Amino acid sequence: AVPLIASSIMSKKIAAGADAILLDVKVGKGAFMKSIEEAETLANAMVAIGSQVGRKTVAVISDMNQPLGFAVGNALEVKEAVETLAGRGPRDLTELVLSIGSRMLVMGGLVGDVEEGRKKLEDLMASGKAVDKLAEMVEAQGGNKQDVYDLSRLPQAKIIHTITAEQDGFVSAIDAEAIGHASVVLGAGRLTKEMPIDLAVGLVLHKKRGDQVKAGEVLVTIHANEDQLLKNALK
């Protein structure tokens, strides 16, 4: 029910006091909205709600037919996020960050247009100031900022298992929903609300849709802490 989803999301944004709201609406197999038509309907509903209460509201629709970036799992994604802020991130994740971030700068009145905003963000990433700001935010919330500068301090899994290609070819599709489910089975998410979350486990892709693959090349690296959960995830 789009009205219920839209009102649930927007009520939180409005109550938090933001005067400008940018929404990243996901679409595809790994998203709640499976088709572009469904995503557009939800995006239009949320923009309408924001506009009606005087908030500058913009929605961006982005692809989730394959995982964003390469990492799936808590510490693995944090590492990838820090590397992206340092300008070393995956191409698709970096592009989404710059696309959304530049629009946020325009909405905040800090730049005149998206191109200027993008250049500003690229400069901040290249200078190291983006990573420094994250470290500052982590410290302000009681975390250790050294974890941002030394990624080896993040939780690491005990078991590293690789899946290799059986033959030459190209990646035609990646099932984002199945990848997400496998990460949950490993312990990166909860199957029930009582389950603990294992911050170290997850998956790292080595290929994306359209990439060429040679027989024997690693397609996915699985990070696990329990043999049985690894076996369950491989199913």
Tab-separated table of C-alpha atoms in Angstrom:
chain	number	residue	atom	x	y	z
A	1	ALA	CA	0.000	0.000	0.000
A	2	VAL	CA	1.936	2.988	-1.316
A	3	PRO	CA	0.086	5.591	0.829
A	4	LEU	CA	1.050	3.705	4.006
A	5	ILE	CA	4.703	3.288	2.942
A	6	ALA	CA	4.977	6.924	1.862
A	7	SER	CA	3.363	8.327	5.004
A	8	SER	CA	5.493	6.103	7.267
A	9	ILE	CA	8.736	7.261	5.649
A	10	MET	CA	7.834	10.919	5.258
A	11	SER	CA	6.396	11.371	8.754
A	12	LYS	CA	9.820	10.529	10.212
A	13	LYS	CA	11.655	12.899	7.862
A	14	ILE	CA	9.256	15.754	8.579
A	15	ALA	CA	9.209	15.156	12.340
A	16	ALA	CA	13.016	15.240	12.409
A	17	GLY	CA	12.853	18.860	11.273
A	18	ALA	CA	14.610	18.742	7.906
A	19	ASP	CA	13.715	21.652	5.630
A	20	ALA	CA	15.023	19.777	2.555
A	21	ILE	CA	14.629	16.046	1.965
A	22	LEU	CA	16.351	13.907	-0.663
A	23	LEU	CA	15.017	10.366	-1.068
A	24	ASP	CA	16.926	7.464	-2.649
A	25	VAL	CA	14.190	5.139	-3.896
A	26	LYS	CA	15.560	1.711	-4.805
A	27	VAL	CA	14.114	-0.395	-7.616
A	28	GLY	CA	14.798	-3.945	-8.746
A	29	LYS	CA	15.057	-7.484	-7.476
A	30	GLY	CA	16.932	-6.468	-4.337
A	31	ALA	CA	14.477	-3.675	-3.499
A	32	PHE	CA	10.958	-3.520	-2.099
A	33	MET	CA	9.757	-1.898	-5.323
A	34	LYS	CA	10.438	-4.398	-8.111
A	35	SER	CA	9.482	-2.316	-11.157
A	36	ILE	CA	10.292	1.221	-12.278
A	37	GLU	CA	6.557	1.997	-12.342
A	38	GLU	CA	6.186	1.018	-8.679
A	39	ALA	CA	9.267	3.036	-7.715
A	40	GLU	CA	7.998	6.114	-9.565
A	41	THR	CA	4.603	5.831	-7.873
A	42	LEU	CA	6.235	5.709	-4.429
A	43	ALA	CA	8.675	8.507	-5.263
A	44	ASN	CA	5.896	10.791	-6.543
A	45	ALA	CA	3.778	10.116	-3.440
A	46	MET	CA	6.623	10.996	-1.064
A	47	VAL	CA	7.601	14.124	-2.994
A	48	ALA	CA	3.976	15.252	-2.930
A	49	ILE	CA	3.767	14.800	0.848
A	50	GLY	CA	6.975	16.750	1.413
A	51	SER	CA	5.897	19.554	-0.898
A	52	GLN	CA	2.498	19.836	0.761
A	53	VAL	CA	4.095	20.622	4.112
A	54	GLY	CA	6.581	23.110	2.704
A	55	ARG	CA	9.697	20.936	2.498
A	56	LYS	CA	11.978	20.958	-0.534
A	57	THR	CA	11.715	17.300	-1.553
A	58	VAL	CA	13.543	15.449	-4.334
A	59	ALA	CA	13.552	11.715	-5.121
A	60	VAL	CA	16.273	9.807	-6.983
A	61	ILE	CA	15.475	6.315	-8.276
A	62	SER	CA	18.475	3.955	-8.261
A	63	ASP	CA	19.080	0.384	-9.417
A	64	MET	CA	19.064	-2.560	-7.011
A	65	ASN	CA	18.953	-5.399	-9.544
A	66	GLN	CA	22.481	-6.139	-8.375
A	67	PRO	CA	24.178	-5.226	-5.070
A	68	LEU	CA	25.474	-1.659	-4.830
A	69	GLY	CA	29.253	-1.778	-4.698
A	70	PHE	CA	30.957	-5.094	-3.980
A	71	ALA	CA	30.500	-5.605	-0.219
A	72	VAL	CA	27.463	-7.082	1.553
A	73	GLY	CA	27.674	-7.232	5.354
A	74	ASN	CA	28.227	-4.769	8.172
A	75	ALA	CA	31.988	-4.296	8.649
A	76	LEU	CA	32.606	-5.142	4.987
A	77	GLU	CA	30.262	-2.352	3.899
A	78	VAL	CA	31.756	0.102	6.392
A	79	LYS	CA	35.208	-0.593	4.930
A	80	GLU	CA	33.886	-0.039	1.408
A	81	ALA	CA	32.128	3.167	2.463
A	82	VAL	CA	35.337	4.588	3.965
A	83	GLU	CA	37.273	3.651	0.821
A	84	THR	CA	34.607	5.402	-1.257
A	85	LEU	CA	34.956	8.571	0.825
A	86	ALA	CA	38.695	8.362	0.133
A	87	GLY	CA	38.044	8.178	-3.604
A	88	ARG	CA	38.877	4.469	-3.934
A	89	GLY	CA	35.374	3.040	-3.950
A	90	PRO	CA	33.500	0.954	-6.529
A	91	ARG	CA	32.392	2.886	-9.593
A	92	ASP	CA	28.637	2.394	-9.072
A	93	LEU	CA	28.702	3.329	-5.380
A	94	THR	CA	30.885	6.366	-6.046
A	95	GLU	CA	28.554	7.539	-8.812
A	96	LEU	CA	25.486	7.237	-6.569
A	97	VAL	CA	27.224	9.105	-3.734
A	98	LEU	CA	28.230	11.942	-6.053
A	99	SER	CA	24.822	12.078	-7.730
A	100	ILE	CA	22.892	12.252	-4.460
A	101	GLY	CA	25.444	14.391	-2.622
A	102	SER	CA	25.620	17.028	-5.356
A	103	ARG	CA	21.841	17.379	-5.312
A	104	MET	CA	21.872	17.740	-1.538
A	105	LEU	CA	24.373	20.599	-1.825
A	106	VAL	CA	22.096	22.334	-4.342
A	107	MET	CA	19.063	21.860	-2.074
A	108	GLY	CA	21.061	23.257	0.857
A	109	GLY	CA	22.012	26.355	-1.119
A	110	LEU	CA	25.750	25.641	-0.901
A	111	VAL	CA	26.308	25.416	-4.671
A	112	GLY	CA	24.551	26.768	-7.721
A	113	ASP	CA	24.108	23.549	-9.683
A	114	VAL	CA	24.740	19.804	-9.673
A	115	GLU	CA	27.994	20.081	-11.647
A	116	GLU	CA	29.467	22.505	-9.125
A	117	GLY	CA	28.324	20.255	-6.288
A	118	ARG	CA	29.903	17.198	-7.848
A	119	LYS	CA	33.233	19.000	-8.277
A	120	LYS	CA	33.123	20.143	-4.647
A	121	LEU	CA	32.518	16.600	-3.416
A	122	GLU	CA	35.246	15.144	-5.619
A	123	ASP	CA	37.700	17.691	-4.199
A	124	LEU	CA	36.710	16.821	-0.619
A	125	MET	CA	37.215	13.115	-1.298
A	126	ALA	CA	40.593	13.658	-2.968
A	127	SER	CA	41.858	15.889	-0.140
A	128	GLY	CA	41.011	13.405	2.621
A	129	LYS	CA	38.567	15.821	4.260
A	130	ALA	CA	35.610	13.497	3.611
A	131	VAL	CA	37.240	10.706	5.634
A	132	ASP	CA	38.237	13.190	8.343
A	133	LYS	CA	34.604	14.319	8.651
A	134	LEU	CA	33.455	10.709	9.075
A	135	ALA	CA	36.079	10.194	11.802
A	136	GLU	CA	34.811	13.331	13.522
A	137	MET	CA	31.226	12.039	13.398
A	138	VAL	CA	32.255	8.624	14.760
A	139	GLU	CA	34.105	10.239	17.677
A	140	ALA	CA	31.169	12.567	18.424
A	141	GLN	CA	28.938	9.496	18.825
A	142	GLY	CA	31.307	7.723	21.215
A	143	GLY	CA	33.210	5.597	18.704
A	144	ASN	CA	36.940	5.321	18.150
A	145	LYS	CA	37.943	7.434	15.164
A	146	GLN	CA	41.050	5.288	14.636
A	147	ASP	CA	38.726	2.610	13.248
A	148	VAL	CA	38.127	4.941	10.300
A	149	TYR	CA	41.833	5.400	9.570
A	150	ASP	CA	42.886	1.795	10.224
A	151	LEU	CA	40.303	-0.504	8.627
A	152	SER	CA	42.087	-3.607	9.958
A	153	ARG	CA	40.577	-2.705	13.349
A	154	LEU	CA	37.085	-3.554	12.058
A	155	PRO	CA	35.618	-7.001	12.910
A	156	GLN	CA	37.011	-9.780	10.711
A	157	ALA	CA	35.608	-13.247	10.035
A	158	LYS	CA	37.507	-16.444	10.833
A	159	ILE	CA	36.484	-18.341	7.699
A	160	ILE	CA	37.195	-17.063	4.170
A	161	HIS	CA	35.571	-19.137	1.411
A	162	THR	CA	35.804	-18.348	-2.302
A	163	ILE	CA	33.523	-19.337	-5.174
A	164	THR	CA	35.199	-19.522	-8.589
A	165	ALA	CA	33.904	-19.554	-12.152
A	166	GLU	CA	33.626	-22.970	-13.775
A	167	GLN	CA	34.018	-21.624	-17.324
A	168	ASP	CA	34.765	-18.515	-19.365
A	169	GLY	CA	31.919	-16.093	-19.996
A	170	PHE	CA	30.231	-12.892	-18.925
A	171	VAL	CA	28.119	-12.054	-15.875
A	172	SER	CA	24.594	-11.652	-17.245
A	173	ALA	CA	22.823	-11.084	-13.918
A	174	ILE	CA	23.361	-11.038	-10.147
A	175	ASP	CA	20.449	-11.929	-7.877
A	176	ALA	CA	20.608	-9.132	-5.283
A	177	GLU	CA	17.801	-10.693	-3.251
A	178	ALA	CA	19.574	-14.065	-3.022
A	179	ILE	CA	22.869	-12.375	-2.107
A	180	GLY	CA	21.082	-10.429	0.629
A	181	HIS	CA	19.425	-13.582	1.963
A	182	ALA	CA	22.787	-15.406	2.050
A	183	SER	CA	24.298	-12.599	4.118
A	184	VAL	CA	21.426	-12.852	6.595
A	185	VAL	CA	21.918	-16.627	6.856
A	186	LEU	CA	25.601	-16.003	7.649
A	187	GLY	CA	24.517	-13.749	10.538
A	188	ALA	CA	24.866	-10.289	8.983
A	189	GLY	CA	21.138	-9.701	9.531
A	190	ARG	CA	18.329	-11.129	11.621
A	191	LEU	CA	15.962	-13.946	10.674
A	192	THR	CA	14.145	-13.252	13.971
A	193	LYS	CA	14.260	-10.130	16.146
A	194	GLU	CA	16.022	-12.046	18.932
A	195	MET	CA	18.991	-13.072	16.783
A	196	PRO	CA	22.333	-11.326	17.374
A	197	ILE	CA	24.093	-9.692	14.429
A	198	ASP	CA	27.604	-10.791	13.491
A	199	LEU	CA	29.361	-7.630	12.299
A	200	ALA	CA	32.221	-9.502	10.585
A	201	VAL	CA	30.360	-11.793	8.177
A	202	GLY	CA	29.052	-11.242	4.675
A	203	LEU	CA	30.045	-11.485	1.029
A	204	VAL	CA	32.341	-9.559	-1.297
A	205	LEU	CA	31.647	-9.725	-5.023
A	206	HIS	CA	34.566	-9.660	-7.450
A	207	LYS	CA	32.526	-9.222	-10.615
A	208	LYS	CA	29.533	-7.099	-11.574
A	209	ARG	CA	26.898	-7.444	-14.279
A	210	GLY	CA	28.500	-7.280	-17.733
A	211	ASP	CA	32.016	-8.164	-16.540
A	212	GLN	CA	34.068	-10.774	-18.395
A	213	VAL	CA	35.012	-13.883	-16.401
A	214	LYS	CA	37.715	-16.475	-16.971
A	215	ALA	CA	37.457	-20.051	-15.702
A	216	GLY	CA	38.970	-20.275	-12.225
A	217	GLU	CA	38.519	-16.582	-11.411
A	218	VAL	CA	36.990	-15.751	-8.032
A	219	LEU	CA	33.392	-14.577	-8.310
A	220	VAL	CA	32.535	-14.168	-4.631
A	221	THR	CA	34.425	-14.277	-1.323
A	222	ILE	CA	32.306	-15.368	1.628
A	223	HIS	CA	33.253	-14.212	5.141
A	224	ALA	CA	31.846	-16.521	7.833
A	225	ASN	CA	32.383	-17.419	11.473
A	226	GLU	CA	30.568	-20.772	11.608
A	227	ASP	CA	30.966	-23.749	9.268
A	228	GLN	CA	27.282	-24.674	9.424
A	229	LEU	CA	26.118	-21.163	8.608
A	230	LEU	CA	28.533	-21.140	5.665
A	231	LYS	CA	27.024	-24.379	4.407
A	232	ASN	CA	23.512	-22.976	4.843
A	233	ALA	CA	24.419	-19.825	2.924
A	234	LEU	CA	25.846	-21.870	0.031
A	235	LYS	CA	22.461	-23.524	-0.435
